[in-house]
Amino acid sequence: MSTPEKEPREGESVTERLAPHAETIRYRRGQEICRQGEHAEHWFRLVRGVARRCVVRPDGRRQIVDLLLDRDFFGFTAGREYEYSAEAVSGEAAVARYSVRRIHELIEADPAIARAILDLSFAAMSRLQQQLLTMGRITAREKVGNFLVEISDRLPREQNDRVVLPVSRYDIADCLGISPETVSRSLTDLKARGFIALVGTRGLSIVDRVSLREGRHIQAH
Amino acid sequence: MSTPEKEPREGESVTERLAPHAETIRYRRGQEICRQGEHAEHWFRLVRGVARRCVVRPDGRRQIVDLLLDRDFFGFTAGREYEYSAEAVSGEAAVARYSVRRIHELIEADPAIARAILDLSFAAMSRLQQQLLTMGRITAREKVGNFLVEISDRLPREQNDRVVLPVSRYDIADCLGISPETVSRSLTDLKARGFIALVGTRGLSIVDRVSLREGRHIQAH
DNA sequence: CGTATCATTGAGCTTAGTCAAAAAGTGTGG
DNA sequence: CCACACTTTTTGACTAAGCTCAATGATACG
């Protein structure tokens, strides 16, 4: 097999093949890309900005199931309808949209496309599992620490390994199933302990990646 | 499209097509089906009993990422290695095992197989998302209530809508990221409030499915 | 430059974790 | 069939973590 460790190469080739079939659509912050319950006739790929895939609960609370960054695919469903909504987070977001029917035709015509799409779905599954692992941590501090490490690995680095958080504390809270206040307190805490450094409200650099990943944050204040 | 609402039919036909390529293996309770970090050369389908897909954390705690019941597929990975272990829960479990390489060949040969496998992976993703939503609930009582509803929907019904929980309280705790004591307390509580009925330690019937799903459990004792 | 959103911090209260022990099942061999 | 050991489950008491409500500061945006 000549497939490399990660899938930039195959990813590229599929999107090249898929490109002629894509419509690109722009969204402003908060606009819906797809809606929970709606007939699922498209798959999507984020080509600019940031989006969130979320579910609204009966009690009105929102849970973010998947944070979508540049080049992430989404829109896969087991049934006929979307089981979640997706909306733009950043002011300027754009998605490439593919007709599911059309893609099924492409699959019929070329099994290589099928393989590639399977890999895309595995990538989405892997994100989901990572999210699950982060949420499964015990303390809020661990959840936040782990979240920061995970997202900073997916984000482009500025100088000094600095990244810019693409979401608000509220979004982080909705990702982790904790309150925004607790997110804020955990950040302050992780900073005070020297695990991370904050630059303004959105700038972040991870100082002690290993400890954050392993969750060994000495307790007590 | 002639595909029905859910996928028993397509599911059947794929597994029929896949059957000649499967090895069936039996496992006793606690035995490993695949191991985290191991080269991922097989996909699996549980054909008997119950299994759990889990991740062991640096701190030694175990998190169950996916409970596997009869006919569930698993073993999908984004990279080359399994990102989790899977092990038999019940004394007598059996899995059908498929070579990934062989399946890739089948995909090359027949796009219908490709489509079907894509659907299987979407089903796995859907379970994962459901798991995430259950874990995202706020209170332990809600988590447990939701877990019971979800699993009872996947389990075969005995008389009176009764189901038999296939896992211990410890496993439930590891699924939900809470302590076993809290699982036990939540069960006692849900029973006292009349949302569920317990028969012995494993027998369960859901009395008020809607309330459990929506998470409206009036608080205070 | 004002207004809305987002972020931080504080105080009190509730929930769930921990440690510990008792009770209820389960299985084994005599 | 019963006794014994082992595992699983339940319950209690205590502690600590995080949620809620509330107020103040900071940022971003028109």
Short mmCIF file of C-alpha atoms (C1' of nucleotides) in Angstrom, two decimals:
data_model
loop_
_atom_site.label_atom_id
_atom_site.label_comp_id
_atom_site.label_asym_id
_atom_site.label_seq_id
_atom_site.Cartn_x
_atom_site.Cartn_y
_atom_site.Cartn_z
CA MET A 1 0.00 0.00 0.00
CA SER A 2 1.32 3.43 -0.80
CA THR A 3 -1.05 5.31 1.47
CA PRO A 4 0.84 7.54 3.89
CA GLU A 5 0.30 7.70 7.65
CA LYS A 6 -2.28 10.46 7.46
CA GLU A 7 -4.48 11.19 4.48
CA PRO A 8 -3.54 14.53 2.96
CA ARG A 9 -2.68 12.88 -0.31
CA GLU A 10 -5.73 10.70 -0.76
CA GLY A 11 -7.81 13.53 0.68
CA GLU A 12 -6.52 15.84 -2.01
CA SER A 13 -7.15 13.47 -4.83
CA VAL A 14 -10.74 12.80 -3.84
CA THR A 15 -11.55 16.43 -3.45
CA GLU A 16 -9.99 17.03 -6.83
CA ARG A 17 -12.26 14.41 -8.29
CA LEU A 18 -15.19 15.76 -6.34
CA ALA A 19 -14.48 19.42 -7.06
CA PRO A 20 -16.41 19.67 -10.33
CA HIS A 21 -19.51 18.45 -8.49
CA ALA A 22 -19.30 20.90 -5.61
CA GLU A 23 -21.28 24.06 -5.07
CA THR A 24 -19.51 26.51 -2.82
CA ILE A 25 -21.66 28.50 -0.42
CA ARG A 26 -20.72 31.26 1.97
CA TYR A 27 -22.16 31.76 5.42
CA ARG A 28 -22.11 34.50 8.00
CA ARG A 29 -21.72 33.84 11.72
CA GLY A 30 -24.59 31.86 13.18
CA GLN A 31 -26.12 30.88 9.83
CA GLU A 32 -27.27 27.31 9.44
CA ILE A 33 -25.53 25.05 6.96
CA CYS A 34 -27.87 22.16 7.56
CA ARG A 35 -30.67 21.55 10.02
CA GLN A 36 -31.47 18.68 12.35
CA GLY A 37 -34.41 16.69 10.96
CA GLU A 38 -34.03 18.00 7.43
CA HIS A 39 -33.76 15.55 4.56
CA ALA A 40 -30.06 14.78 4.17
CA GLU A 41 -29.27 15.34 0.54
CA HIS A 42 -25.82 16.85 0.79
CA TRP A 43 -22.42 16.18 2.20
CA PHE A 44 -20.24 19.12 3.06
CA ARG A 45 -16.68 20.17 3.35
CA LEU A 46 -15.61 23.29 5.15
CA VAL A 47 -13.29 25.26 2.90
CA ARG A 48 -13.04 28.42 4.95
CA GLY A 49 -13.63 29.49 8.52
CA VAL A 50 -15.00 27.46 11.39
CA ALA A 51 -18.31 25.74 12.00
CA ARG A 52 -19.96 23.68 14.70
CA ARG A 53 -22.08 20.60 14.41
CA CYS A 54 -24.58 20.56 17.22
CA VAL A 55 -27.69 19.03 18.65
CA VAL A 56 -30.37 20.91 20.53
CA ARG A 57 -31.76 18.98 23.46
CA PRO A 58 -35.36 18.81 24.57
CA ASP A 59 -34.45 21.08 27.49
CA GLY A 60 -33.10 23.73 25.14
CA ARG A 61 -29.46 23.17 25.96
CA ARG A 62 -27.15 22.94 23.00
CA GLN A 63 -24.43 20.36 22.68
CA ILE A 64 -21.62 20.72 20.22
CA VAL A 65 -20.83 17.31 18.84
CA ASP A 66 -18.06 18.23 16.46
CA LEU A 67 -16.02 21.34 15.90
CA LEU A 68 -15.36 21.76 12.20
CA LEU A 69 -12.17 23.36 11.00
CA ASP A 70 -10.84 24.02 7.55
CA ARG A 71 -11.08 20.97 5.25
CA ASP A 72 -13.20 18.87 7.57
CA PHE A 73 -15.95 16.82 5.98
CA PHE A 74 -19.38 16.47 7.53
CA GLY A 75 -22.99 15.71 6.76
CA PHE A 76 -22.82 11.93 7.00
CA THR A 77 -25.94 10.28 8.38
CA ALA A 78 -27.09 6.77 9.12
CA GLY A 79 -30.72 7.53 8.26
CA ARG A 80 -32.42 9.81 5.78
CA GLU A 81 -32.28 12.92 7.91
CA TYR A 82 -29.57 14.99 9.50
CA GLU A 83 -29.24 14.08 13.16
CA TYR A 84 -27.73 17.46 13.96
CA SER A 85 -27.52 21.03 12.75
CA ALA A 86 -24.38 22.69 11.52
CA GLU A 87 -23.75 26.40 11.65
CA ALA A 88 -21.01 28.87 10.86
CA VAL A 89 -19.02 30.07 13.86
CA SER A 90 -16.74 32.55 12.19
CA GLY A 91 -17.99 35.56 10.33
CA GLU A 92 -16.73 34.34 7.02
CA ALA A 93 -17.24 30.64 6.47
CA ALA A 94 -17.59 28.73 3.25
CA VAL A 95 -18.52 25.16 2.53
CA ALA A 96 -18.32 23.01 -0.55
CA ARG A 97 -21.56 21.10 -0.90
CA TYR A 98 -21.91 17.78 -2.69
CA SER A 99 -25.12 16.04 -3.69
CA VAL A 100 -25.30 12.66 -1.99
CA ARG A 101 -27.06 11.22 -5.03
CA ARG A 102 -24.36 12.46 -7.32
CA ILE A 103 -21.67 11.03 -5.08
CA HIS A 104 -23.41 7.69 -5.04
CA GLU A 105 -23.25 7.77 -8.83
CA LEU A 106 -19.56 8.53 -8.67
CA ILE A 107 -19.10 5.60 -6.32
CA GLU A 108 -20.86 3.33 -8.78
CA ALA A 109 -18.52 4.53 -11.47
CA ASP A 110 -15.28 4.43 -9.49
CA PRO A 111 -14.52 2.31 -6.44
CA ALA A 112 -11.46 4.42 -5.65
CA ILE A 113 -13.85 7.22 -4.74
CA ALA A 114 -15.67 4.87 -2.44
CA ARG A 115 -12.46 4.03 -0.60
CA ALA A 116 -11.59 7.67 -0.25
CA ILE A 117 -15.00 8.59 1.07
CA LEU A 118 -14.83 5.75 3.51
CA ASP A 119 -11.59 7.25 4.78
CA LEU A 120 -13.23 10.63 5.14
CA SER A 121 -15.97 9.09 7.20
CA PHE A 122 -13.37 7.36 9.37
CA ALA A 123 -11.71 10.69 9.94
CA ALA A 124 -15.03 12.13 11.10
CA MET A 125 -15.52 9.11 13.33
CA SER A 126 -12.09 9.59 14.80
CA ARG A 127 -12.90 13.21 15.67
CA LEU A 128 -16.09 12.05 17.30
CA GLN A 129 -14.26 9.47 19.37
CA GLN A 130 -11.68 11.99 20.44
CA GLN A 131 -14.46 14.29 21.53
CA LEU A 132 -15.96 11.44 23.52
CA LEU A 133 -12.64 10.79 25.23
CA THR A 134 -12.24 14.42 26.14
CA MET A 135 -15.73 14.54 27.59
CA GLY A 136 -15.08 11.35 29.51
CA ARG A 137 -12.34 12.92 31.58
CA ILE A 138 -13.24 13.36 35.22
CA THR A 139 -12.47 16.91 36.21
CA ALA A 140 -13.34 20.06 34.32
CA ARG A 141 -9.69 21.07 34.36
CA GLU A 142 -8.74 17.90 32.57
CA LYS A 143 -11.49 18.32 30.02
CA VAL A 144 -10.44 21.84 29.22
CA GLY A 145 -6.75 20.94 29.15
CA ASN A 146 -7.40 18.05 26.82
CA PHE A 147 -9.65 20.13 24.62
CA LEU A 148 -6.92 22.73 24.22
CA VAL A 149 -4.33 20.16 23.25
CA GLU A 150 -6.63 18.50 20.73
CA ILE A 151 -7.75 21.67 19.06
CA SER A 152 -4.31 23.20 18.99
CA ASP A 153 -3.11 20.11 17.13
CA ARG A 154 -5.70 20.78 14.45
CA LEU A 155 -5.08 24.51 14.21
CA PRO A 156 -2.44 26.35 12.19
CA ARG A 157 0.47 27.57 14.35
CA GLU A 158 1.57 31.17 14.52
CA GLN A 159 5.02 32.00 15.88
CA ASN A 160 6.03 30.46 19.25
CA ASP A 161 3.61 27.59 18.71
CA ARG A 162 0.82 30.01 19.43
CA VAL A 163 -2.68 29.26 18.16
CA VAL A 164 -5.81 31.36 18.03
CA LEU A 165 -8.86 29.73 19.57
CA PRO A 166 -11.59 29.87 16.97
CA VAL A 167 -14.48 29.64 19.44
CA SER A 168 -15.83 31.41 22.50
CA ARG A 169 -15.80 30.07 26.05
CA TYR A 170 -19.48 29.34 25.59
CA ASP A 171 -18.75 27.10 22.65
CA ILE A 172 -16.03 25.32 24.58
CA ALA A 173 -18.50 24.82 27.41
CA ASP A 174 -21.06 23.34 25.02
CA CYS A 175 -18.41 21.02 23.61
CA LEU A 176 -17.41 19.72 27.02
CA GLY A 177 -20.78 19.67 28.73
CA ILE A 178 -19.71 22.06 31.47
CA SER A 179 -20.65 25.64 32.32
CA PRO A 180 -18.87 28.60 30.71
CA GLU A 181 -17.88 29.82 34.16
CA THR A 182 -16.10 26.57 34.82
CA VAL A 183 -14.30 26.83 31.47
CA SER A 184 -13.09 30.27 32.43
CA ARG A 185 -12.01 29.16 35.88
CA SER A 186 -10.19 26.13 34.46
CA LEU A 187 -8.30 28.30 31.99
CA THR A 188 -7.25 30.71 34.70
CA ASP A 189 -6.15 27.75 36.75
CA LEU A 190 -4.18 25.99 34.01
CA LYS A 191 -2.47 29.27 33.29
CA ALA A 192 -1.62 29.87 36.94
CA ARG A 193 -0.09 26.41 37.11
CA GLY A 194 2.00 27.10 34.03
CA PHE A 195 0.51 24.46 31.75
CA ILE A 196 -0.64 27.01 29.21
CA ALA A 197 -0.08 30.64 28.35
CA LEU A 198 -2.89 32.95 27.32
CA VAL A 199 -2.47 35.96 25.08
CA GLY A 200 -5.58 38.08 25.20
CA THR A 201 -8.75 36.03 25.28
CA ARG A 202 -8.19 33.94 22.19
CA GLY A 203 -4.44 33.50 21.93
CA LEU A 204 -3.06 30.30 23.40
CA SER A 205 0.16 28.41 23.64
CA ILE A 206 0.49 25.03 25.18
CA VAL A 207 3.44 24.91 27.56
CA ASP A 208 3.20 21.39 28.94
CA ARG A 209 1.51 19.29 26.28
CA VAL A 210 2.32 15.95 27.91
CA SER A 211 0.86 16.74 31.30
CA LEU A 212 -2.29 18.14 29.75
CA ARG A 213 -2.74 15.06 27.61
CA GLU A 214 -2.10 12.66 30.42
CA GLY A 215 -4.23 14.63 32.81
CA ARG A 216 -1.75 14.88 35.63
CA HIS A 217 -2.63 18.25 37.09
CA ILE A 218 -1.64 18.33 40.70
CA GLN A 219 -4.75 19.22 42.62
CA ALA A 220 -5.52 21.54 45.54
CA HIS A 221 -5.11 25.28 45.04
CA MET B 1 -33.70 4.60 -4.63
CA SER B 2 -35.18 1.42 -3.27
CA THR B 3 -33.34 1.50 0.04
CA PRO B 4 -35.71 1.18 2.99
CA GLU B 5 -35.80 3.46 6.04
CA LYS B 6 -33.37 1.42 8.10
CA GLU B 7 -30.79 -1.00 6.82
CA PRO B 8 -31.74 -4.55 7.76
CA ARG B 9 -32.11 -5.44 4.12
CA GLU B 10 -28.94 -3.92 2.78
CA GLY B 11 -27.20 -5.05 5.95
CA GLU B 12 -28.25 -8.59 5.25
CA SER B 13 -27.17 -8.58 1.67
CA VAL B 14 -23.71 -7.23 2.46
CA THR B 15 -23.11 -9.73 5.17
CA GLU B 16 -24.25 -12.44 2.80
CA ARG B 17 -21.73 -11.24 0.28
CA LEU B 18 -19.11 -10.88 2.97
CA ALA B 19 -19.85 -14.19 4.66
CA PRO B 20 -17.53 -16.35 2.53
CA HIS B 21 -14.65 -14.10 3.54
CA ALA B 22 -15.31 -14.20 7.26
CA GLU B 23 -13.56 -16.20 9.92
CA THR B 24 -15.68 -16.73 12.98
CA ILE B 25 -13.93 -16.65 16.32
CA ARG B 26 -15.29 -17.34 19.79
CA TYR B 27 -14.29 -15.47 22.91
CA ARG B 28 -14.77 -15.95 26.63
CA ARG B 29 -15.55 -13.10 28.99
CA GLY B 30 -12.80 -10.54 29.21
CA GLN B 31 -10.85 -11.82 26.20
CA GLU B 32 -9.50 -9.29 23.80
CA ILE B 33 -10.83 -9.17 20.24
CA CYS B 34 -8.45 -6.46 19.16
CA ARG B 35 -5.95 -4.31 21.00
CA GLN B 36 -5.30 -0.57 21.05
CA GLY B 37 -2.14 0.22 19.07
CA GLU B 38 -2.15 -3.04 17.15
CA HIS B 39 -1.98 -3.00 13.36
CA ALA B 40 -5.57 -2.80 12.15
CA GLU B 41 -5.94 -5.56 9.62
CA HIS B 42 -9.45 -6.71 10.36
CA TRP B 43 -12.97 -5.45 10.61
CA PHE B 44 -15.35 -7.27 12.88
CA ARG B 45 -18.97 -8.05 13.34
CA LEU B 46 -20.37 -9.36 16.56
CA VAL B 47 -22.48 -12.41 15.80
CA ARG B 48 -23.11 -13.57 19.34
CA GLY B 49 -23.02 -12.10 22.81
CA VAL B 50 -21.91 -8.66 23.90
CA ALA B 51 -18.61 -6.81 23.67
CA ARG B 52 -17.22 -3.44 24.61
CA ARG B 53 -14.94 -1.17 22.70
CA CYS B 54 -12.82 0.77 25.14
CA VAL B 55 -9.83 2.97 25.65
CA VAL B 56 -7.48 2.86 28.59
CA ARG B 57 -6.37 6.28 29.77
CA PRO B 58 -2.91 7.26 30.95
CA ASP B 59 -4.28 7.31 34.51
CA GLY B 60 -5.43 3.71 34.22
CA ARG B 61 -9.13 4.47 34.07
CA ARG B 62 -11.05 2.68 31.38
CA GLN B 63 -13.60 4.36 29.18
CA ILE B 64 -16.10 2.40 27.18
CA VAL B 65 -16.56 4.15 23.87
CA ASP B 66 -19.07 1.81 22.29
CA LEU B 67 -21.16 -1.05 23.59
CA LEU B 68 -21.39 -3.73 20.95
CA LEU B 69 -24.48 -5.87 20.66
CA ASP B 70 -25.41 -8.62 18.27
CA ARG B 71 -24.76 -7.71 14.61
CA ASP B 72 -22.85 -4.51 15.32
CA PHE B 73 -19.85 -3.82 13.13
CA PHE B 74 -16.64 -2.41 14.51
CA GLY B 75 -12.92 -2.19 13.87
CA PHE B 76 -12.96 0.89 11.65
CA THR B 77 -9.98 3.18 12.03
CA ALA B 78 -8.77 6.40 10.50
CA GLY B 79 -5.10 5.42 10.76
CA ARG B 80 -3.20 2.16 10.52
CA GLU B 81 -3.72 1.12 14.10
CA TYR B 82 -6.69 0.40 16.30
CA GLU B 83 -7.41 3.41 18.48
CA TYR B 84 -9.13 1.22 21.07
CA SER B 85 -9.36 -2.31 22.37
CA ALA B 86 -12.40 -4.51 22.10
CA GLU B 87 -13.21 -7.32 24.48
CA ALA B 88 -15.93 -9.83 25.12
CA VAL B 89 -18.33 -8.96 27.92
CA SER B 90 -20.51 -12.02 27.95
CA GLY B 91 -19.17 -15.48 28.56
CA GLU B 92 -19.98 -16.69 25.09
CA ALA B 93 -19.27 -14.13 22.42
CA ALA B 94 -18.44 -14.68 18.79
CA VAL B 95 -17.25 -12.34 16.09
CA ALA B 96 -16.99 -12.65 12.35
CA ARG B 97 -13.66 -11.25 11.27
CA TYR B 98 -12.94 -9.80 7.84
CA SER B 99 -9.60 -8.93 6.36
CA VAL B 100 -9.48 -5.22 5.56
CA ARG B 101 -7.34 -5.94 2.50
CA ARG B 102 -9.79 -8.45 1.22
CA ILE B 103 -12.68 -6.06 1.74
CA HIS B 104 -10.85 -3.34 -0.11
CA GLU B 105 -10.59 -5.77 -3.01
CA LEU B 106 -14.31 -6.41 -2.81
CA ILE B 107 -14.96 -2.69 -2.83
CA GLU B 108 -12.84 -2.34 -5.95
CA ALA B 109 -14.87 -5.08 -7.57
CA ASP B 110 -18.35 -4.01 -6.56
CA PRO B 111 -19.59 -0.51 -5.79
CA ALA B 112 -22.72 -1.91 -4.15
CA ILE B 113 -20.50 -3.36 -1.44
CA ALA B 114 -18.81 -0.02 -1.10
CA ARG B 115 -22.13 1.70 -0.49
CA ALA B 116 -23.19 -0.89 2.02
CA ILE B 117 -19.95 -0.65 3.96
CA LEU B 118 -20.25 3.09 3.98
CA ASP B 119 -23.67 2.62 5.58
CA LEU B 120 -22.21 0.31 8.20
CA SER B 121 -19.66 2.90 9.09
CA PHE B 122 -22.40 5.52 9.35
CA ALA B 123 -24.28 3.25 11.73
CA ALA B 124 -21.17 3.00 13.90
CA MET B 125 -20.83 6.76 13.78
CA SER B 126 -24.41 7.19 14.80
CA ARG B 127 -23.87 4.97 17.87
CA LEU B 128 -20.84 7.02 18.75
CA GLN B 129 -22.78 10.25 18.48
CA GLN B 130 -25.60 8.88 20.59
CA GLN B 131 -23.06 7.90 23.20
CA LEU B 132 -21.68 11.42 23.12
CA LEU B 133 -25.13 12.89 23.61
CA THR B 134 -25.83 10.62 26.56
CA MET B 135 -22.53 11.58 28.16
CA GLY B 136 -23.27 15.23 27.53
CA ARG B 137 -26.30 15.21 29.79
CA ILE B 138 -25.86 17.22 32.95
CA THR B 139 -26.90 15.07 35.88
CA ALA B 140 -25.96 11.47 36.52
CA ARG B 141 -29.64 10.57 36.75
CA GLU B 142 -30.22 11.87 33.25
CA LYS B 143 -27.21 10.04 31.91
CA VAL B 144 -28.31 6.77 33.41
CA GLY B 145 -31.92 7.26 32.31
CA ASN B 146 -30.86 8.05 28.80
CA PHE B 147 -28.47 5.13 28.71
CA LEU B 148 -31.25 2.76 29.72
CA VAL B 149 -33.58 4.03 27.02
CA GLU B 150 -30.92 3.81 24.35
CA ILE B 151 -29.75 0.35 25.22
CA SER B 152 -33.23 -1.02 25.69
CA ASP B 153 -34.05 0.15 22.16
CA ARG B 154 -31.18 -1.96 20.88
CA LEU B 155 -31.95 -5.03 22.96
CA PRO B 156 -34.41 -7.84 22.27
CA ARG B 157 -37.61 -7.53 24.31
CA GLU B 158 -38.88 -10.24 26.60
CA GLN B 159 -42.51 -10.17 27.77
CA ASN B 160 -43.81 -6.87 29.23
CA ASP B 161 -41.23 -4.90 27.28
CA ARG B 162 -38.68 -6.20 29.70
CA VAL B 163 -35.03 -6.29 28.70
CA VAL B 164 -32.00 -7.86 30.33
CA LEU B 165 -29.11 -5.50 30.84
CA PRO B 166 -26.06 -7.16 29.29
CA VAL B 167 -23.49 -5.30 31.36
CA SER B 168 -22.61 -4.66 34.99
CA ARG B 169 -23.01 -1.39 36.86
CA TYR B 170 -19.27 -0.96 36.51
CA ASP B 171 -19.54 -1.12 32.74
CA ILE B 172 -22.38 1.37 32.76
CA ALA B 173 -20.25 3.65 34.90
CA ASP B 174 -17.36 3.38 32.46
CA CYS B 175 -19.71 4.16 29.59
CA LEU B 176 -21.03 7.28 31.24
CA GLY B 177 -17.92 8.53 32.94
CA ILE B 178 -19.42 8.38 36.42
CA SER B 179 -18.76 6.19 39.45
CA PRO B 180 -20.48 2.81 39.86
CA GLU B 181 -21.95 3.99 43.16
CA THR B 182 -23.61 6.85 41.39
CA VAL B 183 -25.00 4.49 38.76
CA SER B 184 -26.51 2.38 41.50
CA ARG B 185 -27.94 5.38 43.29
CA SER B 186 -29.41 6.75 40.08
CA LEU B 187 -31.10 3.45 39.34
CA THR B 188 -32.59 3.27 42.80
CA ASP B 189 -33.76 6.81 42.36
CA LEU B 190 -35.31 6.34 38.91
CA LYS B 191 -37.08 3.28 40.23
CA ALA B 192 -38.39 5.12 43.29
CA ARG B 193 -39.76 7.84 41.02
CA GLY B 194 -41.49 5.28 38.85
CA PHE B 195 -39.60 5.92 35.63
CA ILE B 196 -38.28 2.38 35.46
CA ALA B 197 -38.91 -1.01 37.06
CA LEU B 198 -36.10 -3.32 38.06
CA VAL B 199 -36.42 -7.09 38.22
CA GLY B 200 -33.45 -8.52 40.03
CA THR B 201 -30.23 -6.74 39.20
CA ARG B 202 -30.30 -7.13 35.43
CA GLY B 203 -33.97 -7.11 34.49
CA LEU B 204 -35.35 -3.75 33.42
CA SER B 205 -38.47 -2.26 32.00
CA ILE B 206 -38.83 1.32 31.00
CA VAL B 207 -42.04 2.79 32.36
CA ASP B 208 -41.79 6.40 31.22
CA ARG B 209 -39.69 6.40 28.08
CA VAL B 210 -40.54 9.96 27.09
CA SER B 211 -39.53 11.57 30.37
CA LEU B 212 -36.28 9.64 30.45
CA ARG B 213 -35.44 10.65 26.92
CA GLU B 214 -36.32 14.28 27.46
CA GLY B 215 -34.55 14.37 30.78
CA ARG B 216 -37.36 15.89 32.78
CA HIS B 217 -36.83 14.24 36.14
CA ILE B 218 -38.25 16.47 38.77
CA GLN B 219 -35.44 17.10 41.20
CA ALA B 220 -35.14 17.16 44.99
CA HIS B 221 -35.83 13.95 46.90
"C1'" DC C 1 -18.34 55.97 21.25
"C1'" DG C 2 -22.04 53.47 22.78
"C1'" DT C 3 -24.06 48.84 22.95
"C1'" DA C 4 -24.08 44.07 22.86
"C1'" DT C 5 -21.56 40.16 23.51
"C1'" DC C 6 -18.05 37.72 25.87
"C1'" DA C 7 -15.04 36.81 29.93
"C1'" DT C 8 -13.86 36.73 34.65
"C1'" DT C 9 -14.63 36.42 39.49
"C1'" DG C 10 -17.33 35.63 43.85
"C1'" DA C 11 -20.67 33.30 47.18
"C1'" DG C 12 -23.79 29.73 48.29
"C1'" DC C 13 -25.71 25.37 47.35
"C1'" DT C 14 -26.23 20.84 45.07
"C1'" DT C 15 -24.37 16.91 43.07
"C1'" DA C 16 -21.38 13.36 42.59
"C1'" DG C 17 -16.87 11.34 43.98
"C1'" DT C 18 -14.39 8.67 47.65
"C1'" DC C 19 -13.88 5.55 51.24
"C1'" DA C 20 -16.01 2.02 53.77
"C1'" DA C 21 -19.06 -1.56 54.94
"C1'" DA C 22 -23.02 -4.42 54.48
"C1'" DA C 23 -26.08 -7.11 51.49
"C1'" DA C 24 -27.26 -9.75 47.60
"C1'" DG C 25 -26.03 -12.69 43.83
"C1'" DT C 26 -23.09 -16.32 41.47
"C1'" DG C 27 -20.48 -20.28 41.10
"C1'" DT C 28 -17.68 -24.07 42.97
"C1'" DG C 29 -16.60 -28.15 45.16
"C1'" DG C 30 -17.41 -31.11 48.90
"C1'" DC D 1 -27.92 -29.57 48.56
"C1'" DC D 2 -25.29 -26.75 51.27
"C1'" DA D 3 -21.28 -24.10 52.61
"C1'" DC D 4 -17.82 -21.06 51.25
"C1'" DA D 5 -15.51 -17.76 48.49
"C1'" DC D 6 -15.90 -14.31 45.23
"C1'" DT D 7 -18.00 -10.73 42.70
"C1'" DT D 8 -21.47 -7.39 42.16
"C1'" DT D 9 -24.68 -4.19 44.10
"C1'" DT D 10 -26.46 -1.19 47.42
"C1'" DT D 11 -26.25 2.14 51.10
"C1'" DG D 12 -24.09 5.56 54.28
"C1'" DA D 13 -21.11 9.53 55.68
"C1'" DC D 14 -18.09 12.87 54.34
"C1'" DT D 15 -15.75 15.89 51.07
"C1'" DA D 16 -14.86 18.41 47.12
"C1'" DA D 17 -15.98 19.84 42.51
"C1'" DG D 18 -18.88 22.31 39.63
"C1'" DC D 19 -23.46 24.64 38.82
"C1'" DT D 20 -26.36 28.72 39.53
"C1'" DC D 21 -27.11 33.38 40.27
"C1'" DA D 22 -25.11 37.79 40.21
"C1'" DA D 23 -22.02 41.48 39.39
"C1'" DT D 24 -18.09 43.54 37.25
"C1'" DG D 25 -14.54 44.00 33.40
"C1'" DA D 26 -13.05 43.51 28.85
"C1'" DT D 27 -13.71 43.18 23.70
"C1'" DA D 28 -15.66 43.65 19.47
"C1'" DC D 29 -18.59 45.81 16.33
"C1'" DG D 30 -21.52 48.96 14.21
#
